[in-house]
Amino acid sequence: MKLVIENLTKKYKNKVALDNVSLSMENGIYALLGPNGAGKTTLIYSIIGLITYQQGSIKYYDDQNMEMESLYEILGYLPQYPSFYKNFSVYEMLLYIATLKGLKKNIIKERISEVLHEVNLWDDKNMKIKALSGGMKQRLGIAQAIINHPRILIVDEPTAGLDPKERIRFRDVIKNISLNTIVIFATHIVSDVELIATNIILLKSGKVILDEKRETVFQYI
Ligand code: ADP
Ligand code: ADP
């Protein structure tokens, strides 16, 4: 999987939110950093296809280097504040989402079981969502986002409300997924970057001011 962004420029009226951004990503975890107003949300929304832009291009290529057209099948998104039906159990929530996303009936149960194991919620599948901890909810959010096998997973500040133990669990889950997925991970938590990022992208005033492998950055620290 490859995501290639070239010369992306996005303006809101006269305000330049992204200024000639070019980035290339392959499987791994890309920490997306930058102060408030840097353009992170705008970049994420552009990749997801929620907003249009004035200039540039965003293209997706499969493992055979063929350009992919439909975003629906390749994208998974965990927003900063995901919403759930609080009276559903973990299992019911995934069943609902899988059905909405059009997964075939004969594979749904197997896929839900697979995903629940992947995010480490199998033993909690009958718990009501209102009884889950913050970390469990974030892992359920990931389960929802990956149920249809996306190849690009975007997570927005997912560890902010988590305690250290939950954060470690969440990172393990993401690390595993990133072996064959591009994960874009917006965060303000330094240990997220230090422990799991493969690459670091720093935005400021709509410009990419750093785009490096993690080792390259951390060798000086
Ligand atoms: P984040 O918490 O990721 O930094 P923001 O708080 O900057 O995000 O933005 C949250 C939402 O508000 C986004 O959808 C963004 O497009 C919108 N937004 C941010 N700044 C403005 C603005 N000046 N005018 C209108 N909408 C804005
Ligand atoms: P971040 O997520 O890094 O905080 P944003 O992408 O939300 O940054 O915002 C980038 C810039 O664009 C900021 O200056 C913000 O105020 C502005 N902006 C974002 N959304 C809107 C919008 N809908 N209308 C006008 N300005 C916006």
Coordinates of C-alpha atoms and ligand atoms in Angstrom, one line a residue:
M1 CA 0.0 0.0 0.0
K2 CA 1.2 3.5 -0.8
L3 CA -0.2 6.9 -0.3
V4 CA 1.2 9.7 -2.3
I5 CA 0.3 13.4 -1.7
E6 CA 1.7 15.9 -4.1
N7 CA 1.7 19.7 -3.8
L8 CA -1.5 19.8 -1.8
T9 CA -2.8 23.3 -1.1
K10 CA -6.0 24.0 0.8
K11 CA -7.4 27.4 1.5
Y12 CA -10.4 28.4 3.5
K13 CA -11.4 31.7 2.0
N14 CA -8.1 33.5 2.2
K15 CA -6.6 31.4 5.0
V16 CA -4.0 28.9 3.7
A17 CA -4.4 25.8 5.8
L18 CA -2.2 23.5 3.7
D19 CA 0.6 25.0 1.7
N20 CA 2.1 22.8 -1.0
V21 CA 2.2 19.6 1.1
S22 CA 4.0 16.6 -0.5
L23 CA 4.2 13.3 1.4
S24 CA 4.7 9.7 0.5
M25 CA 3.7 6.9 2.9
E26 CA 4.0 3.1 2.9
N27 CA 3.1 0.6 5.6
G28 CA 4.1 1.8 9.1
I29 CA 3.1 4.4 11.7
Y30 CA 3.3 8.0 10.8
A31 CA 3.1 10.3 13.8
L32 CA 1.4 13.5 12.7
L33 CA 2.5 16.4 14.9
G34 CA 2.1 20.1 15.0
P35 CA 0.7 22.9 17.1
N36 CA -3.0 23.9 17.0
G37 CA -3.9 25.4 13.6
A38 CA -1.0 23.7 11.9
G39 CA -3.3 21.9 9.4
K40 CA -3.5 18.4 10.9
T41 CA -7.3 18.2 10.8
T42 CA -7.3 19.6 7.3
L43 CA -4.8 17.1 6.1
I44 CA -6.7 14.2 7.6
Y45 CA -10.0 15.4 6.2
S46 CA -8.4 15.8 2.7
I47 CA -7.0 12.2 2.9
I48 CA -10.4 10.9 4.0
G49 CA -12.1 12.9 1.2
L50 CA -14.3 14.9 3.6
I51 CA -13.1 18.2 2.1
T52 CA -12.0 19.4 -1.3
Y53 CA -8.8 21.3 -2.0
Q54 CA -7.6 23.8 -4.6
Q55 CA -4.4 22.3 -5.8
G56 CA -2.4 19.0 -5.8
S57 CA -3.3 15.4 -5.6
I58 CA -3.8 12.5 -3.3
K59 CA -3.3 9.0 -4.8
Y60 CA -3.5 5.5 -3.4
Y61 CA -1.7 2.5 -4.8
D62 CA -2.1 -1.1 -4.0
D63 CA 0.7 -3.6 -3.5
Q64 CA 1.0 -4.2 -7.3
N65 CA 1.5 -0.4 -7.6
M66 CA -1.9 0.0 -9.3
E67 CA -3.8 3.2 -8.5
M68 CA -6.9 2.5 -6.3
E69 CA -10.1 4.4 -7.0
S70 CA -12.6 3.7 -4.3
L71 CA -11.7 5.1 -0.9
Y72 CA -14.5 3.3 0.8
E73 CA -12.6 0.0 0.9
I74 CA -9.2 1.3 1.9
L75 CA -9.9 3.8 4.6
G76 CA -10.5 3.3 8.3
Y77 CA -10.9 6.4 10.6
L78 CA -11.0 6.7 14.3
P79 CA -12.1 10.2 15.2
Q80 CA -10.9 11.9 18.3
Y81 CA -14.3 11.4 20.0
P82 CA -15.9 8.3 18.5
S83 CA -19.6 7.7 19.3
F84 CA -21.2 4.4 20.2
Y85 CA -24.6 3.1 21.1
K86 CA -24.1 2.9 24.9
N87 CA -26.6 0.2 25.4
F88 CA -25.2 -2.2 22.8
S89 CA -22.7 -4.8 23.8
V90 CA -19.2 -4.7 22.2
Y91 CA -20.3 -7.6 20.0
E92 CA -23.6 -6.0 19.0
M93 CA -21.9 -2.7 18.1
L94 CA -19.5 -4.5 15.7
L95 CA -22.3 -6.6 14.2
Y96 CA -24.1 -3.3 13.5
I97 CA -21.1 -1.6 12.0
A98 CA -20.1 -4.7 9.9
T99 CA -23.7 -4.8 8.5
L100 CA -23.7 -1.1 7.7
K101 CA -20.3 -1.5 5.9
G102 CA -21.8 -4.2 3.8
L103 CA -19.8 -7.2 5.0
K104 CA -21.3 -10.4 3.7
K105 CA -23.4 -12.3 6.1
N106 CA -21.4 -15.6 5.8
I107 CA -18.2 -13.9 6.8
I108 CA -19.4 -11.4 9.5
K109 CA -19.1 -13.7 12.5
E110 CA -15.6 -14.8 11.6
R111 CA -14.5 -11.3 10.9
I112 CA -15.9 -9.9 14.2
S113 CA -14.1 -12.7 16.1
E114 CA -10.9 -12.0 14.3
V115 CA -11.1 -8.3 15.0
L116 CA -12.0 -8.7 18.6
H117 CA -9.0 -10.9 19.1
E118 CA -6.8 -8.3 17.3
V119 CA -7.8 -5.5 19.6
N120 CA -7.9 -7.7 22.7
L121 CA -11.6 -7.4 23.5
W122 CA -12.7 -11.0 22.8
D123 CA -13.2 -11.7 26.6
D124 CA -15.2 -8.5 26.9
K125 CA -17.4 -9.0 23.9
N126 CA -20.6 -9.2 26.0
M127 CA -19.9 -6.1 28.0
K128 CA -22.2 -3.1 27.5
I129 CA -20.4 -0.1 26.0
K130 CA -21.4 2.1 28.8
A131 CA -19.4 -0.1 31.2
L132 CA -16.2 0.1 29.2
S133 CA -13.0 2.0 30.2
G134 CA -11.6 4.7 28.0
G135 CA -9.0 2.4 26.7
M136 CA -11.5 -0.3 25.9
K137 CA -13.6 2.2 24.0
Q138 CA -10.6 3.3 21.9
R139 CA -9.9 -0.3 21.1
L140 CA -13.5 -0.8 20.1
G141 CA -13.1 2.3 17.9
I142 CA -10.2 0.7 16.2
A143 CA -12.1 -2.6 15.8
Q144 CA -14.9 -0.6 14.1
A145 CA -12.5 1.2 11.9
I146 CA -10.7 -2.0 10.7
I147 CA -13.6 -4.3 10.4
N148 CA -13.6 -4.0 6.6
H149 CA -9.9 -4.5 6.2
P150 CA -8.8 -0.9 5.4
R151 CA -5.2 -0.4 4.2
I152 CA -5.0 3.1 5.6
L153 CA -6.0 3.7 9.2
I154 CA -6.2 7.3 10.5
V155 CA -6.4 7.8 14.3
D156 CA -6.8 11.3 15.8
E157 CA -5.4 11.8 19.3
P158 CA -6.4 8.3 20.3
T159 CA -4.4 8.0 23.5
A160 CA -5.1 11.4 25.1
G161 CA -7.6 10.3 27.6
L162 CA -5.9 6.9 28.5
D163 CA -4.0 5.9 31.5
P164 CA -0.5 4.5 31.0
K165 CA -1.5 0.9 31.0
E166 CA -4.3 1.4 28.5
R167 CA -2.0 3.4 26.4
I168 CA 0.5 0.5 26.2
R169 CA -2.3 -1.8 25.1
F170 CA -3.6 0.6 22.5
R171 CA -0.1 1.0 21.1
D172 CA 0.4 -2.8 20.9
V173 CA -2.8 -3.0 18.9
I174 CA -1.7 -0.3 16.5
K175 CA 1.7 -1.7 16.1
N176 CA 0.3 -5.0 15.0
I177 CA -2.0 -3.4 12.5
S178 CA 0.7 -1.3 11.0
L179 CA 2.6 -4.3 9.7
N180 CA 0.4 -4.3 6.6
T181 CA -1.4 -0.9 6.9
I182 CA -0.5 2.7 6.7
V183 CA -1.3 4.2 10.1
I184 CA -1.5 8.0 10.4
F185 CA -1.5 8.8 14.1
A186 CA -2.1 12.4 15.2
T187 CA -0.9 12.9 18.7
H188 CA 0.5 15.2 21.3
I189 CA 1.9 12.4 23.4
V190 CA 5.7 12.2 23.2
S191 CA 5.8 8.6 24.3
D192 CA 3.5 7.5 21.4
V193 CA 6.0 9.0 19.0
E194 CA 9.0 7.6 20.8
L195 CA 7.7 4.0 21.2
I196 CA 5.7 3.2 18.1
A197 CA 6.2 5.8 15.3
T198 CA 8.2 4.6 12.3
N199 CA 8.1 8.1 10.8
I200 CA 7.5 11.6 12.0
I201 CA 5.7 14.3 10.1
L202 CA 5.7 17.8 11.6
L203 CA 3.4 20.4 10.2
K204 CA 3.5 24.1 11.0
S205 CA 1.4 26.9 9.4
G206 CA 0.3 24.4 6.7
K207 CA 3.8 23.4 5.7
V208 CA 5.7 20.2 6.3
I209 CA 8.7 21.2 8.3
L210 CA 9.9 17.7 9.1
D211 CA 9.3 14.3 7.4
E212 CA 11.8 11.7 8.6
K213 CA 12.2 8.2 9.9
R214 CA 11.9 8.1 13.7
E215 CA 15.5 6.8 14.2
T216 CA 16.9 9.8 12.2
V217 CA 15.1 12.2 14.6
F218 CA 15.7 10.3 17.8
Q219 CA 19.4 9.7 17.3
Y220 CA 20.0 13.3 18.3
I221 CA 17.9 13.1 21.5
Ligands
ADP1 P1 -7.8 19.9 16.4 O1 -8.4 19.6 17.8 O2 -7.5 18.6 15.7 O3 -6.6 20.7 16.5 P2 -9.4 22.1 15.6 O4 -9.9 22.3 17.0 O5 -8.3 23.0 15.0 O6 -8.9 20.6 15.5 O7 -10.6 22.0 14.6 C1 -11.8 21.3 14.8 C2 -12.7 21.6 13.7 O8 -13.0 23.0 13.6 C3 -12.3 21.2 12.3 O9 -13.3 20.6 11.6 C4 -11.8 22.5 11.6 O10 -12.1 22.4 10.2 C5 -12.8 23.5 12.3 N1 -12.1 24.8 12.4 C6 -10.9 25.0 12.9 N2 -10.6 26.3 12.8 C7 -11.7 26.9 12.2 C8 -12.0 28.2 11.8 N3 -11.2 29.2 12.0 N4 -13.2 28.5 11.2 C9 -14.1 27.5 11.0 N5 -13.8 26.2 11.3 C10 -12.7 25.9 11.9
ADP2 P1 -5.0 21.6 13.4 O1 -5.9 20.4 13.2 O2 -3.5 21.3 13.2 O3 -5.3 22.3 14.6 P2 -6.6 22.7 11.3 O4 -6.5 21.9 10.1 O5 -7.9 22.6 12.1 O6 -5.3 22.6 12.2 O7 -6.6 24.3 10.8 C1 -5.6 24.8 10.0 C2 -5.9 26.3 9.8 O8 -7.0 26.4 9.0 C3 -6.1 27.0 11.0 O9 -5.6 28.3 10.9 C4 -7.6 27.0 11.2 O10 -8.1 28.1 11.9 C5 -8.0 27.1 9.7 N1 -9.3 26.5 9.4 C6 -9.6 25.1 9.7 N2 -10.8 24.8 9.3 C7 -11.4 26.0 8.8 C8 -12.7 26.4 8.3 N3 -13.6 25.5 8.2 N4 -12.9 27.6 7.9 C9 -11.9 28.6 8.1 N5 -10.7 28.3 8.5 C10 -10.4 27.0 8.9

